[in-house]
Amino acid sequence: EPEVTQTPSHQVTQMGQEVILRCVPISNHLYFYWYRQILGQKVEFLVSFYNNEISEKSEIFDDQFSVERPDGSNFTLKIRSTKLEDSAMYFCASSAGEGQPQHFGDGTRLSIL
Amino acid sequence: AQTVTQSQPEMSVQEAETVTLSCTYDTSESDYYLFWYKQPPSRQMILVIRQEAYKQQNATENRFSVNFQKAAKSFSLKISDSQLGDAAMYFCAYISGRNTDKLIFGTGTRLQVFP
């Protein structure tokens, strides 16, 4: 069964550094998402992406965050200058259409020191 | 704004028994989708079941079924014949049917399964 893959599984970064989290969505999916889950808390929506542009973003997704689909397969989340509070599990998801099930990757655990 | 509430932080069940996890939501919309996701200790988010609000029939997926009560805004998950592998965090989630694909999650219910 096709799946969403995320790399790396764990990223440790110094505060203030830039980090790029990578995702390969399911190949025939058109909608892409990033969510985050701070340890012990619920999953929060960050951003959705369709047709090469952001379709929706949350208040969390400020100017420090950006997303990109640099080629036909990858979908990346960049945090420009990381803060301690960015430490979380980051999930990428993709779906075939609006209202369709979103399939999640295994997540990247981001630890900011 | 839509909200999803899971009032049971933890539940436990004996292997082979049945357990029901509760979820309520608040929305003024009539068209939306509801989901249950499972998150085992490995932290992966796995889709368990999906319900479209316009369908009166409750969704079923093998041992998993839902009790969707639209008027009461309730969406509970029933797990029959519980197995040790069902032990996980279960999240209820909502998507509006209007020009958004943002999943809104509840706080989760941790399910323990005892042999």
Short mmCIF file of C-alpha atoms in Angstrom, two decimals:
data_model
loop_
_atom_site.label_atom_id
_atom_site.label_comp_id
_atom_site.label_asym_id
_atom_site.label_seq_id
_atom_site.Cartn_x
_atom_site.Cartn_y
_atom_site.Cartn_z
CA GLU A 1 0.00 0.00 0.00
CA PRO A 2 1.42 3.43 -0.90
CA GLU A 3 2.48 5.53 2.05
CA VAL A 4 3.74 8.96 3.00
CA THR A 5 7.43 8.96 3.91
CA GLN A 6 9.20 11.54 6.04
CA THR A 7 12.88 12.20 6.64
CA PRO A 8 14.65 12.44 8.95
CA SER A 9 12.88 10.52 11.70
CA HIS A 10 14.65 12.63 14.32
CA GLN A 11 16.34 16.01 13.93
CA VAL A 12 18.32 17.77 16.65
CA THR A 13 19.12 21.42 15.98
CA GLN A 14 20.54 24.35 17.85
CA MET A 15 18.17 27.23 18.58
CA GLY A 16 18.35 29.85 15.85
CA GLN A 17 19.36 27.41 13.15
CA GLU A 18 17.35 26.66 10.05
CA VAL A 19 15.81 23.23 9.63
CA ILE A 20 14.17 21.54 6.66
CA LEU A 21 11.81 18.63 7.14
CA ARG A 22 11.16 16.48 4.12
CA CYS A 23 8.16 14.52 2.98
CA VAL A 24 7.30 12.38 -0.01
CA PRO A 25 3.49 12.28 -0.32
CA ILE A 26 1.56 9.45 -1.94
CA SER A 27 2.23 9.77 -5.65
CA ASN A 28 -1.28 10.43 -7.00
CA HIS A 29 -2.32 12.74 -4.18
CA LEU A 30 -2.83 16.43 -4.87
CA TYR A 31 -3.29 17.93 -1.39
CA PHE A 32 -0.47 18.17 1.12
CA TYR A 33 -0.40 19.14 4.74
CA TRP A 34 1.85 19.72 7.72
CA TYR A 35 0.72 19.19 11.30
CA ARG A 36 2.63 19.30 14.54
CA GLN A 37 2.19 17.62 17.91
CA ILE A 38 3.93 19.03 20.94
CA LEU A 39 4.68 16.23 23.40
CA GLY A 40 1.58 15.25 25.34
CA GLN A 41 -0.69 17.59 23.40
CA LYS A 42 -3.11 17.23 20.53
CA VAL A 43 -2.22 17.38 16.87
CA GLU A 44 -2.39 20.91 15.42
CA PHE A 45 -2.81 21.97 11.81
CA LEU A 46 -0.04 24.10 10.35
CA VAL A 47 -0.61 24.46 6.63
CA SER A 48 -2.26 22.96 3.57
CA PHE A 49 -0.86 23.12 0.05
CA TYR A 50 -2.55 22.57 -3.28
CA ASN A 51 -1.68 23.41 -6.87
CA ASN A 52 1.73 24.75 -5.85
CA GLU A 53 0.47 27.26 -3.36
CA ILE A 54 -0.64 27.49 0.25
CA SER A 55 -4.40 27.04 0.47
CA GLU A 56 -4.71 27.56 4.21
CA LYS A 57 -2.45 28.20 7.19
CA SER A 58 -2.90 28.43 10.93
CA GLU A 59 -1.79 31.14 13.34
CA ILE A 60 1.16 28.94 14.25
CA PHE A 61 2.47 29.14 10.69
CA ASP A 62 4.14 32.54 10.95
CA ASP A 63 6.89 34.10 8.85
CA GLN A 64 9.46 31.68 10.26
CA PHE A 65 7.75 28.83 8.43
CA SER A 66 7.62 28.11 4.72
CA VAL A 67 6.66 25.18 2.54
CA GLU A 68 7.81 24.18 -0.87
CA ARG A 69 7.32 21.49 -3.46
CA PRO A 70 10.72 21.71 -5.13
CA ASP A 71 10.08 18.88 -7.57
CA GLY A 72 7.33 16.45 -8.49
CA SER A 73 7.72 14.26 -5.42
CA ASN A 74 9.04 16.14 -2.38
CA PHE A 75 7.16 18.47 -0.05
CA THR A 76 9.25 20.35 2.49
CA LEU A 77 8.67 22.39 5.62
CA LYS A 78 11.35 24.94 6.48
CA ILE A 79 11.70 26.67 9.82
CA ARG A 80 14.00 29.63 9.30
CA SER A 81 15.21 30.38 12.81
CA THR A 82 14.17 27.69 15.24
CA LYS A 83 12.97 28.41 18.76
CA LEU A 84 12.80 26.11 21.77
CA GLU A 85 9.02 25.98 21.45
CA ASP A 86 9.34 24.52 17.94
CA SER A 87 10.31 21.22 19.54
CA ALA A 88 7.57 18.82 18.50
CA MET A 89 6.63 15.92 16.28
CA TYR A 90 5.95 17.16 12.75
CA PHE A 91 3.62 15.13 10.58
CA CYS A 92 3.22 15.39 6.84
CA ALA A 93 -0.02 14.17 5.29
CA SER A 94 -1.50 13.92 1.82
CA SER A 95 -4.94 13.27 0.38
CA ALA A 96 -6.53 12.67 -2.99
CA GLY A 97 -9.09 15.44 -2.61
CA GLU A 98 -11.08 17.67 -0.30
CA GLY A 99 -12.80 15.69 2.42
CA GLN A 100 -10.86 12.58 1.49
CA PRO A 101 -8.89 10.78 4.18
CA GLN A 102 -5.53 12.30 4.95
CA HIS A 103 -2.75 9.75 5.13
CA PHE A 104 0.03 10.59 7.54
CA GLY A 105 3.73 9.87 7.52
CA ASP A 106 5.57 8.50 10.54
CA GLY A 107 6.59 12.00 11.59
CA THR A 108 9.84 13.80 12.27
CA ARG A 109 10.72 14.43 15.88
CA LEU A 110 12.33 17.87 16.03
CA SER A 111 14.37 18.70 19.13
CA ILE A 112 15.64 22.24 19.57
CA LEU A 113 18.52 22.70 22.00
CA ALA B 1 -15.11 27.86 15.39
CA GLN B 2 -15.36 24.12 15.32
CA THR B 3 -14.14 22.14 18.29
CA VAL B 4 -13.72 18.46 19.03
CA THR B 5 -13.96 17.11 22.56
CA GLN B 6 -12.83 13.75 23.86
CA SER B 7 -13.85 13.56 27.50
CA GLN B 8 -12.09 10.30 28.32
CA PRO B 9 -8.32 10.82 28.72
CA GLU B 10 -7.84 7.09 29.37
CA MET B 11 -9.82 3.90 28.85
CA SER B 12 -9.01 0.28 29.40
CA VAL B 13 -10.48 -2.95 28.08
CA GLN B 14 -9.90 -6.66 28.49
CA GLU B 15 -8.70 -8.52 25.44
CA ALA B 16 -11.64 -9.85 23.34
CA GLU B 17 -14.07 -7.43 25.00
CA THR B 18 -15.75 -4.37 23.48
CA VAL B 19 -14.93 -0.76 24.28
CA THR B 20 -16.49 2.52 23.20
CA LEU B 21 -14.57 5.78 22.94
CA SER B 22 -16.55 9.00 23.07
CA CYS B 23 -16.26 12.08 20.91
CA THR B 24 -18.42 15.17 20.63
CA TYR B 25 -17.97 18.14 18.38
CA ASP B 26 -19.35 21.58 17.94
CA THR B 27 -20.19 23.03 14.54
CA SER B 28 -22.86 25.11 12.88
CA GLU B 29 -22.30 23.41 9.54
CA SER B 30 -24.36 20.61 8.06
CA ASP B 31 -21.75 19.26 5.69
CA TYR B 32 -18.56 17.83 7.19
CA TYR B 33 -16.48 14.71 7.70
CA LEU B 34 -15.44 12.91 10.85
CA PHE B 35 -12.51 10.60 11.40
CA TRP B 36 -10.90 8.41 14.01
CA TYR B 37 -7.13 8.11 13.93
CA LYS B 38 -5.01 5.70 15.94
CA GLN B 39 -1.55 6.61 17.20
CA PRO B 40 0.38 3.63 18.64
CA PRO B 41 3.57 4.11 20.67
CA SER B 42 5.50 4.25 17.40
CA ARG B 43 3.77 7.66 16.97
CA GLN B 44 2.50 7.04 13.45
CA MET B 45 -1.01 8.38 12.76
CA ILE B 46 -3.18 5.66 11.25
CA LEU B 47 -6.63 6.28 9.82
CA VAL B 48 -9.16 3.97 11.46
CA ILE B 49 -12.50 5.07 10.06
CA ARG B 50 -14.25 7.91 8.21
CA GLN B 51 -17.84 9.15 8.33
CA GLU B 52 -19.53 11.62 6.00
CA ALA B 53 -22.10 13.76 7.81
CA TYR B 54 -24.69 13.45 5.06
CA LYS B 55 -24.73 9.68 5.40
CA GLN B 56 -27.07 8.34 8.06
CA GLN B 57 -25.55 4.89 7.99
CA ASN B 58 -22.80 4.37 10.53
CA ALA B 59 -19.38 3.57 9.06
CA THR B 60 -17.88 0.17 9.77
CA GLU B 61 -14.37 -1.13 9.20
CA ASN B 62 -13.88 -4.73 10.37
CA ARG B 63 -13.87 -4.65 14.20
CA PHE B 64 -14.26 -0.87 14.27
CA SER B 65 -17.60 0.88 13.97
CA VAL B 66 -18.98 4.28 14.82
CA ASN B 67 -22.20 5.54 16.37
CA PHE B 68 -22.83 8.82 14.57
CA GLN B 69 -25.55 10.93 16.14
CA LYS B 70 -25.72 14.09 14.03
CA ALA B 71 -28.33 15.90 16.08
CA ALA B 72 -26.41 15.27 19.28
CA LYS B 73 -23.08 16.01 17.53
CA SER B 74 -21.66 12.78 18.83
CA PHE B 75 -19.29 10.39 17.07
CA SER B 76 -18.23 7.45 19.23
CA LEU B 77 -15.92 4.63 18.19
CA LYS B 78 -16.68 1.03 19.12
CA ILE B 79 -13.89 -1.52 19.06
CA SER B 80 -15.14 -5.11 19.17
CA ASP B 81 -13.08 -8.15 20.09
CA SER B 82 -10.27 -5.93 21.36
CA GLN B 83 -6.73 -7.07 20.64
CA LEU B 84 -3.44 -6.19 22.32
CA GLY B 85 -2.44 -4.34 19.15
CA ASP B 86 -5.36 -1.95 19.60
CA ALA B 87 -3.53 -0.30 22.49
CA ALA B 88 -2.85 3.25 21.33
CA MET B 89 -3.89 6.87 21.54
CA TYR B 90 -7.12 7.43 19.61
CA PHE B 91 -7.91 10.84 18.15
CA CYS B 92 -11.27 11.99 16.90
CA ALA B 93 -11.03 14.58 14.11
CA TYR B 94 -13.29 16.86 12.08
CA ILE B 95 -13.07 18.46 8.65
CA SER B 96 -15.53 21.09 7.49
CA GLY B 97 -17.13 20.51 4.11
CA ARG B 98 -16.57 24.15 3.16
CA ASN B 99 -13.39 25.07 1.33
CA THR B 100 -11.03 23.82 3.97
CA ASP B 101 -9.14 20.64 4.53
CA LYS B 102 -7.88 21.46 7.99
CA LEU B 103 -8.26 18.49 10.33
CA ILE B 104 -9.33 19.58 13.80
CA PHE B 105 -8.31 17.03 16.39
CA GLY B 106 -9.56 16.22 19.84
CA THR B 107 -7.17 15.76 22.74
CA GLY B 108 -7.17 12.00 22.41
CA THR B 109 -8.06 8.95 24.49
CA ARG B 110 -5.35 6.54 25.56
CA LEU B 111 -6.63 2.97 25.29
CA GLN B 112 -4.99 0.19 27.27
CA VAL B 113 -5.76 -3.42 26.44
CA PHE B 114 -5.19 -6.03 29.15
CA PRO B 115 -4.65 -9.72 28.40
#
